[in-house]
Structure formats: C-alpha cells, structure tokens
PDB file of C-alpha atoms in Angstrom:
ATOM      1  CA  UNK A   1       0.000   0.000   0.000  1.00 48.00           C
ATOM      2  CA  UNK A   2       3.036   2.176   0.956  1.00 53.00           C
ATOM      3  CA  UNK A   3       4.349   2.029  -2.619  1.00 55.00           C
ATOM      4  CA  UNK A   4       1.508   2.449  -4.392  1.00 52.00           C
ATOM      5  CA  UNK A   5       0.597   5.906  -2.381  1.00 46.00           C
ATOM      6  CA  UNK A   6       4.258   6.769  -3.137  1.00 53.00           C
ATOM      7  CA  UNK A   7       3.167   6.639  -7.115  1.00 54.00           C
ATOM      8  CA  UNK A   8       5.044   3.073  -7.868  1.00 60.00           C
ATOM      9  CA  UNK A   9       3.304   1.149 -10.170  1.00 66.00           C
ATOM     10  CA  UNK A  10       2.730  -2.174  -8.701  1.00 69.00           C
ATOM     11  CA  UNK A  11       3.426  -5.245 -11.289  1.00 76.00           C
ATOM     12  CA  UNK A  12       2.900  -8.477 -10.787  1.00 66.00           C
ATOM     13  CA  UNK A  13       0.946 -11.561 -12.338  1.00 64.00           C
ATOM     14  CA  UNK A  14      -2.736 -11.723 -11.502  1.00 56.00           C
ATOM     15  CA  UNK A  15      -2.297 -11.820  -7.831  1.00 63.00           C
ATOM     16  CA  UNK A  16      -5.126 -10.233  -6.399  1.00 68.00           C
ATOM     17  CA  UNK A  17      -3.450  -8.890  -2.569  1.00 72.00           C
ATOM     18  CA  UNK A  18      -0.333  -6.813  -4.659  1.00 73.00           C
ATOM     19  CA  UNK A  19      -3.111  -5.065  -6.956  1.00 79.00           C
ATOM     20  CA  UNK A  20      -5.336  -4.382  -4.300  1.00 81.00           C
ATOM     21  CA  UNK A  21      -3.505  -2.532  -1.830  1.00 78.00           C
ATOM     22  CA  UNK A  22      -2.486  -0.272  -4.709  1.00 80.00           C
ATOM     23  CA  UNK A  23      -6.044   0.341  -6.061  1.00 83.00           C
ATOM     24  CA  UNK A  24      -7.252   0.865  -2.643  1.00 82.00           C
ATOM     25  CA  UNK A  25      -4.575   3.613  -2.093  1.00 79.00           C
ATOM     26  CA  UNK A  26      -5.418   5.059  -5.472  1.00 82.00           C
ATOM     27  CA  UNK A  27      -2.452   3.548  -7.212  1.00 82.00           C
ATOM     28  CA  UNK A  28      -1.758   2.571 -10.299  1.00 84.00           C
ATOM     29  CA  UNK A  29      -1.170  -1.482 -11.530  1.00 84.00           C
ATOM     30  CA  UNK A  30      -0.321  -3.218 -14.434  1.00 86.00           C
ATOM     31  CA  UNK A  31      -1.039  -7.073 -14.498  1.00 88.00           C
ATOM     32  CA  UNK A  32       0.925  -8.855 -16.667  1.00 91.00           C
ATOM     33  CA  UNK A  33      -0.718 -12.469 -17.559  1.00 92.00           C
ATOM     34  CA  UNK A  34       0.668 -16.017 -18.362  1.00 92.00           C
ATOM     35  CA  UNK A  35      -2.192 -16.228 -20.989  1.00 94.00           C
ATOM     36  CA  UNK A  36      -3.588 -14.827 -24.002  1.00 95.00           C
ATOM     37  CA  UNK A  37      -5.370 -11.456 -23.404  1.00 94.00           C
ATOM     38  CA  UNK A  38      -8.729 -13.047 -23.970  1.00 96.00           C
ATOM     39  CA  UNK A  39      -8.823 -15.275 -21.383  1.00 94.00           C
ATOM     40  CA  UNK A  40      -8.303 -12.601 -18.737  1.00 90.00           C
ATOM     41  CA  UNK A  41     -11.075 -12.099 -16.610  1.00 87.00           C
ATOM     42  CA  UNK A  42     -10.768  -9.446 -13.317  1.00 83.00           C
ATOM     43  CA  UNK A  43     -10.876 -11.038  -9.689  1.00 82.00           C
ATOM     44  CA  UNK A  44     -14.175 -10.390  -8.323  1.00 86.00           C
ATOM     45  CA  UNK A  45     -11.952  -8.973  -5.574  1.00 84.00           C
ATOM     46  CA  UNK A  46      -9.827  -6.151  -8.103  1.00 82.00           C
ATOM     47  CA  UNK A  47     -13.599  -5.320 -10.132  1.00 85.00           C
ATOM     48  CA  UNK A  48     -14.702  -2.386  -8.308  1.00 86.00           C
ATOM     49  CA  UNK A  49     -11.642  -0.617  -8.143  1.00 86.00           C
ATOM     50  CA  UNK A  50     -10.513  -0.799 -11.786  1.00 84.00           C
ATOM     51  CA  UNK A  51     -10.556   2.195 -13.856  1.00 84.00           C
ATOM     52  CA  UNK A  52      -9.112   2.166 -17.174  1.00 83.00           C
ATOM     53  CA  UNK A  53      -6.114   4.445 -16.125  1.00 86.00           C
ATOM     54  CA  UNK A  54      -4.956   2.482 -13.432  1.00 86.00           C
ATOM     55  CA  UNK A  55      -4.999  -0.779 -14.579  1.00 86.00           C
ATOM     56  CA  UNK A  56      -2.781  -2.182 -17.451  1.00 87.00           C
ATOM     57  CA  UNK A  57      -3.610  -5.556 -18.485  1.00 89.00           C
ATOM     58  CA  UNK A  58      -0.730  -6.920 -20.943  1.00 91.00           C
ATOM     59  CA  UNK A  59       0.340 -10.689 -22.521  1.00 93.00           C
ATOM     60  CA  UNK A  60       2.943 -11.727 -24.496  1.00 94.00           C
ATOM     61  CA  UNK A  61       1.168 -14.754 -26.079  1.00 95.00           C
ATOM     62  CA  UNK A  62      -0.965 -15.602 -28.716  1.00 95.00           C
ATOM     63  CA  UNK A  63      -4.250 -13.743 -26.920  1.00 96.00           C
ATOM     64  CA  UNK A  64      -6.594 -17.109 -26.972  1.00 97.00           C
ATOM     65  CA  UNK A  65      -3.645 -18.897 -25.256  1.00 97.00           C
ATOM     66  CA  UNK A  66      -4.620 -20.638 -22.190  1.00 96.00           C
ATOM     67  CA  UNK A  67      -2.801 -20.860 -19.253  1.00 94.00           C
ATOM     68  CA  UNK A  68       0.551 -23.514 -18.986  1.00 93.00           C
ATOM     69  CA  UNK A  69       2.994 -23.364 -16.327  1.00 89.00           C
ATOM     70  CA  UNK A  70       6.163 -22.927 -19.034  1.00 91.00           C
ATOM     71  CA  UNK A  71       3.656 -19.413 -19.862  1.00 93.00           C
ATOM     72  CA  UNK A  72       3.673 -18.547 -16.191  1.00 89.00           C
ATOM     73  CA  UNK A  73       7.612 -19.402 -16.132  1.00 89.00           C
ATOM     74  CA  UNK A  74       8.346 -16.756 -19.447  1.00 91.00           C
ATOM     75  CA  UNK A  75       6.099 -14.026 -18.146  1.00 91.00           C
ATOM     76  CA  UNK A  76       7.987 -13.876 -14.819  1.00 89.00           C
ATOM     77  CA  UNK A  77      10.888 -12.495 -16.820  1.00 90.00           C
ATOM     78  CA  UNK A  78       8.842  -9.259 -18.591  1.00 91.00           C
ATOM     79  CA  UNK A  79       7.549  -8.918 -15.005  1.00 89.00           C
ATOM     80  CA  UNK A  80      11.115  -8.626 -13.881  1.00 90.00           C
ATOM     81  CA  UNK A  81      12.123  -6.164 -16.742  1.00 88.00           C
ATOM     82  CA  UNK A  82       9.106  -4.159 -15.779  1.00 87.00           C
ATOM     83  CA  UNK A  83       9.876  -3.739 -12.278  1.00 86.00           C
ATOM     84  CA  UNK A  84      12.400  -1.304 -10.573  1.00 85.00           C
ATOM     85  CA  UNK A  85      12.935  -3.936  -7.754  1.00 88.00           C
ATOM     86  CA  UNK A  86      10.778  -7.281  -6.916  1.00 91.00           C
ATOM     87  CA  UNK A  87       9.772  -8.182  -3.780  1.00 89.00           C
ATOM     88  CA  UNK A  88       9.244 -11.616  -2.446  1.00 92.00           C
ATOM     89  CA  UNK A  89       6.565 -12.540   0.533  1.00 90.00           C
ATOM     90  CA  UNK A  90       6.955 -16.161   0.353  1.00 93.00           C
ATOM     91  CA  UNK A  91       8.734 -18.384  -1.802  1.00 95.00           C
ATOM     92  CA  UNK A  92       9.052 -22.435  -1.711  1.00 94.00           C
ATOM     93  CA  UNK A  93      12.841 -23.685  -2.862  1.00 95.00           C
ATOM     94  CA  UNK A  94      13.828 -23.921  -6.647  1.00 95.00           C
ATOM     95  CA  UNK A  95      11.768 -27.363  -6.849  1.00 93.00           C
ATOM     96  CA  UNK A  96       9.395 -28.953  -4.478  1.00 90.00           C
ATOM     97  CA  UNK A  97       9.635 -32.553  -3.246  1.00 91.00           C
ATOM     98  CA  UNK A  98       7.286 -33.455  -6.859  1.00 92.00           C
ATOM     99  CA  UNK A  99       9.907 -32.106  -9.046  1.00 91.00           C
ATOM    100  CA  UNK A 100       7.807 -28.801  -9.884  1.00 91.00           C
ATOM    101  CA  UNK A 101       9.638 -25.187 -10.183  1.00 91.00           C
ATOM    102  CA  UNK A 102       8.235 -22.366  -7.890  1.00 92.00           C
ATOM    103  CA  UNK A 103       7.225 -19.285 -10.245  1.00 90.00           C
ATOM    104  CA  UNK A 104       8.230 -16.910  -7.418  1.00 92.00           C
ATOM    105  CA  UNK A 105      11.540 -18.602  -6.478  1.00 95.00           C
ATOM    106  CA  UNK A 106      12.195 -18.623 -10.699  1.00 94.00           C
ATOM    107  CA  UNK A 107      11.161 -14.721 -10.335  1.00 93.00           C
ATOM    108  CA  UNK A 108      13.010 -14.120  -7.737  1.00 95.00           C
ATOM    109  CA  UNK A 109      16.729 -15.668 -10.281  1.00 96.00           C
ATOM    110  CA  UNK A 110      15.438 -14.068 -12.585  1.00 94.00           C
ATOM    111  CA  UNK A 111      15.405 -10.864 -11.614  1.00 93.00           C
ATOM    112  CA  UNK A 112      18.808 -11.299 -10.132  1.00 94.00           C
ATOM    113  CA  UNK A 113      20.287 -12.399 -13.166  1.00 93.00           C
ATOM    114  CA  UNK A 114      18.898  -8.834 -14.643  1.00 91.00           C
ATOM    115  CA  UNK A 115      20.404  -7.131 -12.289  1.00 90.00           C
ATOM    116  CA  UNK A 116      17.047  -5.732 -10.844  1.00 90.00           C
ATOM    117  CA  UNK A 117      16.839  -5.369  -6.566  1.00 92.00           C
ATOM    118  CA  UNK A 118      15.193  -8.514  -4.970  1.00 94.00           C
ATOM    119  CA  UNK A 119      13.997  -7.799  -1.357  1.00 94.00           C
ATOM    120  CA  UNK A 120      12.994 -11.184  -0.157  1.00 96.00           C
ATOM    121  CA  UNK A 121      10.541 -11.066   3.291  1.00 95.00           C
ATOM    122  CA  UNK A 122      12.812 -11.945   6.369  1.00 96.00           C
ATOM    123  CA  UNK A 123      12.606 -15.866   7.426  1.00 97.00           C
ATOM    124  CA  UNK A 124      12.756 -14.402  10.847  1.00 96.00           C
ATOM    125  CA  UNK A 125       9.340 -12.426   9.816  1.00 96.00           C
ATOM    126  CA  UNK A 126       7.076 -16.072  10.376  1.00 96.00           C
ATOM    127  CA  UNK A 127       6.543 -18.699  12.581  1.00 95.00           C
ATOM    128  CA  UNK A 128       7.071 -21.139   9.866  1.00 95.00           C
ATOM    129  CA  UNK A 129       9.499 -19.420   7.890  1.00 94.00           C
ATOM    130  CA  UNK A 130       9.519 -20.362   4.145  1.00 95.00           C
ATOM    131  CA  UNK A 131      12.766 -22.440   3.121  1.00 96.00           C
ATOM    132  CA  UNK A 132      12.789 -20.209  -0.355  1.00 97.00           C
ATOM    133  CA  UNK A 133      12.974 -16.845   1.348  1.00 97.00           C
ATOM    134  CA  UNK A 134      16.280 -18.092   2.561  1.00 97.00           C
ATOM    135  CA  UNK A 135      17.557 -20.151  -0.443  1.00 97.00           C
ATOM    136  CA  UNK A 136      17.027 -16.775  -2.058  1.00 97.00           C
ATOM    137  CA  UNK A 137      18.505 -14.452   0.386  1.00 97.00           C
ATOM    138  CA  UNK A 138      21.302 -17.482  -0.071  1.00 97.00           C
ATOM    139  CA  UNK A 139      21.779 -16.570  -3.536  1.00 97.00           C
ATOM    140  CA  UNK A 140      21.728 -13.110  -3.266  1.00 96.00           C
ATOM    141  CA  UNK A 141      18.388 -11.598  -2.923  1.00 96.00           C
ATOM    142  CA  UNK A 142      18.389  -8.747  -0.251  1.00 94.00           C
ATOM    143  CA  UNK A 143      16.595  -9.747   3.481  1.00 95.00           C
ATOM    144  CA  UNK A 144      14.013  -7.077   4.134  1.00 94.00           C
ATOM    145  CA  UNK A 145      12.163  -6.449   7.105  1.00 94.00           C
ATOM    146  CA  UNK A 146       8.508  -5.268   6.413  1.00 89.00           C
ATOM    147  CA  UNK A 147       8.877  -3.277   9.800  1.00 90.00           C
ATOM    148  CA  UNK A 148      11.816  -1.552   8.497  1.00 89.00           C
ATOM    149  CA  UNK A 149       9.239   0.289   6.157  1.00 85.00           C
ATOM    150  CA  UNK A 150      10.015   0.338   2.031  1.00 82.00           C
ATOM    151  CA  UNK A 151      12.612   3.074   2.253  1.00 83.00           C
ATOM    152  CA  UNK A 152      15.384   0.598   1.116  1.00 84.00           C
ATOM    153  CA  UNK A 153      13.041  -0.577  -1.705  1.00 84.00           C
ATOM    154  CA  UNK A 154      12.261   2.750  -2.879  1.00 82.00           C
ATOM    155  CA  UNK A 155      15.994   3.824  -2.613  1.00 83.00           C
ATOM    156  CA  UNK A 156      16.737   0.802  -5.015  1.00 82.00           C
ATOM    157  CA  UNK A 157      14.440   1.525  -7.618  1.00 79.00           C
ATOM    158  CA  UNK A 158      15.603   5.025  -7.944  1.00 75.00           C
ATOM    159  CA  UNK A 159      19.126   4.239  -7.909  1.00 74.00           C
ATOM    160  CA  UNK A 160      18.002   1.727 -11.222  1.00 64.00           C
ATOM    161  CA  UNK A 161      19.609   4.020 -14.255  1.00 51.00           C
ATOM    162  CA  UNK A 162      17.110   4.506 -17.139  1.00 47.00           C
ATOM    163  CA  UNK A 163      19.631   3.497 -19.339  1.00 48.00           C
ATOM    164  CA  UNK A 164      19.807   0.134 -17.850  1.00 56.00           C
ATOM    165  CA  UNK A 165      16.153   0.049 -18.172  1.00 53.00           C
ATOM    166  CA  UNK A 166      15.995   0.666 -21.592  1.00 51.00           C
ATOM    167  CA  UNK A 167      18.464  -1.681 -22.650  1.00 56.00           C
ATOM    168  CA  UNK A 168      16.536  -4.597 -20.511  1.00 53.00           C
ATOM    169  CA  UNK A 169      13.140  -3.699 -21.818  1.00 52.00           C
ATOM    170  CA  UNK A 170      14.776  -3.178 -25.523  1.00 50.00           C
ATOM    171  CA  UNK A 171      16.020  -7.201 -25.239  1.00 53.00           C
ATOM    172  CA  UNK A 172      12.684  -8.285 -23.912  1.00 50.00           C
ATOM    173  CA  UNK A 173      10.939  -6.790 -26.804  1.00 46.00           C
ATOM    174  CA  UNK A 174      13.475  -8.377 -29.212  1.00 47.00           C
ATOM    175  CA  UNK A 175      13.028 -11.591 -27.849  1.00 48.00           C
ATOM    176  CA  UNK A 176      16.275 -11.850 -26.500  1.00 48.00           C
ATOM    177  CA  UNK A 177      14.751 -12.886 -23.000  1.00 45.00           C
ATOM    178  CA  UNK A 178      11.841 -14.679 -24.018  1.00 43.00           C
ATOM    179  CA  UNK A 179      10.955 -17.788 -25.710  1.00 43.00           C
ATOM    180  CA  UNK A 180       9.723 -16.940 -29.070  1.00 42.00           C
ATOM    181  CA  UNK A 181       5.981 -18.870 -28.650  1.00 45.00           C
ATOM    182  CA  UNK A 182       4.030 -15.483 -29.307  1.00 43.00           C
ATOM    183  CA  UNK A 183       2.690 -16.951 -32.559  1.00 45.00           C
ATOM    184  CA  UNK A 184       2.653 -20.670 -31.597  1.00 47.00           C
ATOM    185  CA  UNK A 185      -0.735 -22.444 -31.609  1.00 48.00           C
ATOM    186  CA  UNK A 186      -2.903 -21.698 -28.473  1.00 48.00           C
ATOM    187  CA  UNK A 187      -4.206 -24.909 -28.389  1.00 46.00           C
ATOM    188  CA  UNK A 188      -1.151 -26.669 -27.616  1.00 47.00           C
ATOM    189  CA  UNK A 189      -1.057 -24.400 -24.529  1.00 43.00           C
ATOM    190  CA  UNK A 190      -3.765 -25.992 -22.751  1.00 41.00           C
TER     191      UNK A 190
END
C-alpha cells in the first residue's frame, strides 16, 4: 500500500493482494498475464476498483492462449524487466519434493540475473518461515524487514539508471529474454 501511495506502479501476475492494496490507495497497476489477453477475466476482488487508467492488463502470447505453467515461467521475466525492484513474501525452494519449479523462487533468479533489486521477506518475519525466502537471500536476494518500512526498496528503484532500463526492456521486446511462442498455436497451450 506504501508504494503504491508513493506513485510506484505495482506489477505483478494476476495476484489479487499486490493489486489491491495499490487500487485501494489510489495507485496505479499493471497485471501482466501467463495467458492470451482473452482469457483474462478481473478477480471479483480487483472489479470495483478498476478504472481504465490504473490498470494495465498486458500478454505476451498468442491472446486465446490458455494458461501452462512454461507461460507462467516466461512471463515472470517481462515482469522482472518491468519492475524497478521485486519483492518476495513467500517463496518455496527452486523445486518442491514433486519435481515442480516455484514461479516466485524462478522470479526471484530471474530478476537477479537482470540485475534488478530482490527484497525477499525476512525468514525471521514467520513462525514457519519459508525455506525459499532463505535459499534466495542465499543466492543473493536482499533480506528485508517489512517493519523496516520500504525506504530501502524505494531507494533501489531510484538508484536503477534509465539506461539500464531501456536496454533490458529493448532485449525483452526483441526476444532476447523470451521464448519466441508469441505466434505458436494456443491450443497446444492448454
């Protein structure tokens, strides 16, 4: 909520909490799906407060494309050259006892590897801390301490140079960071 009254545009997949403590503030948010554009449907939750300027809906894929967990996997990486920093709540480890990636541990990388701040929720924060949020701290990600306010966060995403923006955004768009399935066949997405 913090960030959004501070005028930071909140991205993130279609997770309902993140988008509505910035619409509720009167912030902006830009939702950025793991499916075609046409199968996006607002959480009952998000409805009321959307206005169409402060809410960008955007997708990468082929916009009947249904939703597949190697679409959820891409998208993390234009949410990552979107962002200014990414922040992690909770995270599970790399792969879970079934073999299956985490999307916000594989955000969390990916981000890293694009040189873009990752503040990761102290373990110290919950009773049952989440083994992720310390793999990831492990790796590099930045412990942050929601009591300690967002001061470091917004610090961060200031210090970000536009330049270095540009030239992240300018390889997502050439499809240096992204699998090139925006024309495949939607129905071999479901």
């Amino acid at each position: 909520e913090r960030l959004g009254l501070d005028g930071v545009v909140v991205v993130d997949e279609d997770a309902a909490a993140a988008h509505l403590g910035a619409l509720q503030e009167g912030g902006t948010t830009g939702l950025v799906l793991s499916e075609g554009i046409h199968q996006f449907h607002f959480k009952k939750e998000l409805k009321p407060h959307f206005k169409p300027n402060n809410t960008l809906v955007i997708s990468q894929f082929h916009p009947n494309a249904r939703w597949a967990a190697h679409y959820a996997m891409t998208r993390n990486q234009l949410v990552c050259a979107l962002s200014g920093a990414v922040i992690v709540i909770v995270s599970g480890l790399e792969k879970d006892s079934n073999g299956r990636r985490s999307g916000t541990f594989d955000t969390g990388m990916t981000a890293l590897k694009m040189n873009v701040p990752v503040f990761v929720v102290s373990p110290a924060f919950f009773d049952d801390a989440p083994e992720g949020n310390r793999a990831l701290i492990n790796q590099g990600c930045l412990e942050w301490r929601p009591s300690e306010g967002v001061g470091a966060i917004e610090q961060a995403m200031h210090s970000i140079s536009h330049q270095t923006k540009r030239k992240t955004l300018s390889k997502a768009v050439s499809g240096d960071l992204f699998q090139k399935d925006v024309n495949s066949n939607p129905d071999k997405a479901a």
